[in-house]
């Protein structure tokens, strides 16, 4: 319901870190660091390019929803979110979230 990658505002992509079958799409998300590049293929045959600004980990109860979902109202941004921290089966899963904050660079043809 929010902006798409490359549009004004904070585009957010959520992905699993793993499943009962093994690693998932964002398994290595926490390994990104400032300066790394991210490319997102768009439906209009364009590719939006971003640069990682920072990687943060938040306890589930401290997740900054407004910062992740509405933190960049005046410029394009991309925030990637997955589970992180310790897995606690009794508590119902991972106890933290990993968030990658990335700034828009440019778009190219796919």
Coordinates of C-alpha atoms in Angstrom, one line a residue:
X1 CA 0.0 0.0 0.0
X2 CA 3.0 2.3 0.2
X3 CA 5.3 3.7 -2.5
X4 CA 7.1 1.4 -4.9
X5 CA 10.9 1.4 -5.0
X6 CA 12.1 4.6 -6.7
X7 CA 8.9 6.5 -5.8
X8 CA 8.8 9.3 -3.3
X9 CA 8.6 7.9 0.2
X10 CA 9.8 4.8 2.1
X11 CA 9.3 1.7 0.0
X12 CA 9.4 -1.4 2.2
X13 CA 10.1 -5.0 1.2
X14 CA 9.5 -7.7 3.8
X15 CA 11.1 -11.1 3.5
X16 CA 11.7 -14.2 5.5
X17 CA 15.2 -14.9 6.9
X18 CA 14.5 -18.7 6.9
X19 CA 11.9 -21.4 7.1
X20 CA 11.6 -24.9 8.4
X21 CA 13.2 -25.9 5.0
X22 CA 16.3 -23.7 5.4
X23 CA 17.5 -20.2 4.3
X24 CA 15.0 -17.8 2.7
X25 CA 15.3 -14.7 0.5
X26 CA 16.7 -12.4 3.2
X27 CA 18.9 -14.9 4.9
X28 CA 22.0 -12.8 4.4
X29 CA 20.3 -9.4 4.9
X30 CA 22.1 -8.7 8.2
X31 CA 25.5 -9.1 6.4
X32 CA 24.9 -5.9 4.3
X33 CA 26.8 -2.8 5.3
X34 CA 26.9 0.9 4.5
X35 CA 27.9 1.5 0.9
X36 CA 26.6 -1.8 -0.4
X37 CA 24.3 -1.6 -3.5
X38 CA 20.8 -3.0 -3.9
X39 CA 19.0 -3.2 -7.2
X40 CA 15.2 -3.8 -7.5
X41 CA 13.7 -4.9 -10.8
X42 CA 10.4 -3.0 -11.3
X43 CA 7.3 -3.9 -13.2
X44 CA 7.9 -1.1 -15.8
X45 CA 11.1 -2.8 -17.1
X46 CA 13.2 -0.5 -15.1
X47 CA 15.7 -1.2 -12.3
X48 CA 15.9 1.1 -9.2
X49 CA 19.4 1.3 -7.7
X50 CA 19.9 2.0 -4.0
X51 CA 22.9 2.3 -1.6
X52 CA 22.8 1.0 1.9
X53 CA 22.9 3.8 4.4
X54 CA 22.8 1.6 7.5
X55 CA 21.7 -1.7 9.0
X56 CA 19.9 -1.8 12.3
X57 CA 18.4 -4.5 14.6
X58 CA 15.5 -3.8 16.9
X59 CA 13.9 -5.9 19.5
X60 CA 10.3 -6.8 18.4
X61 CA 8.8 -4.6 21.1
X62 CA 10.9 -1.6 20.0
X63 CA 10.3 -1.9 16.2
X64 CA 10.1 1.7 14.9
X65 CA 7.2 1.3 12.5
X66 CA 6.8 5.0 11.7
X67 CA 10.5 5.3 10.8
X68 CA 10.5 2.2 8.6
X69 CA 7.2 2.8 6.9
X70 CA 7.1 6.6 6.7
X71 CA 10.6 7.8 7.5
X72 CA 11.4 9.4 4.1
X73 CA 8.3 11.4 3.0
X74 CA 10.2 13.8 0.7
X75 CA 12.5 11.4 -1.2
X76 CA 12.7 7.9 -2.5
X77 CA 14.1 5.4 0.0
X78 CA 14.1 1.6 0.4
X79 CA 13.8 -0.3 3.7
X80 CA 14.3 -4.1 3.8
X81 CA 13.0 -5.9 6.8
X82 CA 13.4 -9.5 8.1
X83 CA 13.5 -11.4 11.4
X84 CA 16.7 -11.4 13.4
X85 CA 18.2 -11.9 16.7
X86 CA 17.6 -15.0 18.8
X87 CA 15.1 -17.6 17.8
X88 CA 12.9 -18.5 20.8
X89 CA 10.5 -21.3 20.1
X90 CA 8.6 -20.8 23.3
X91 CA 8.1 -17.0 22.6
X92 CA 7.0 -17.7 19.0
X93 CA 10.0 -17.0 16.9
X94 CA 12.7 -14.5 16.4
X95 CA 12.9 -11.8 19.0
X96 CA 14.2 -9.0 16.8
X97 CA 13.9 -7.5 13.3
X98 CA 16.8 -6.5 11.0
X99 CA 16.2 -3.4 9.0
X100 CA 18.3 -2.2 6.1
X101 CA 17.9 1.5 5.3
X102 CA 18.9 2.4 1.7
X103 CA 18.9 5.6 -0.3
X104 CA 17.9 6.0 -3.9
X105 CA 20.6 6.5 -6.5
X106 CA 19.0 6.2 -10.0
X107 CA 16.9 4.0 -12.3
X108 CA 18.0 2.3 -15.4
X109 CA 16.4 0.1 -18.1
X110 CA 16.3 -3.6 -17.2

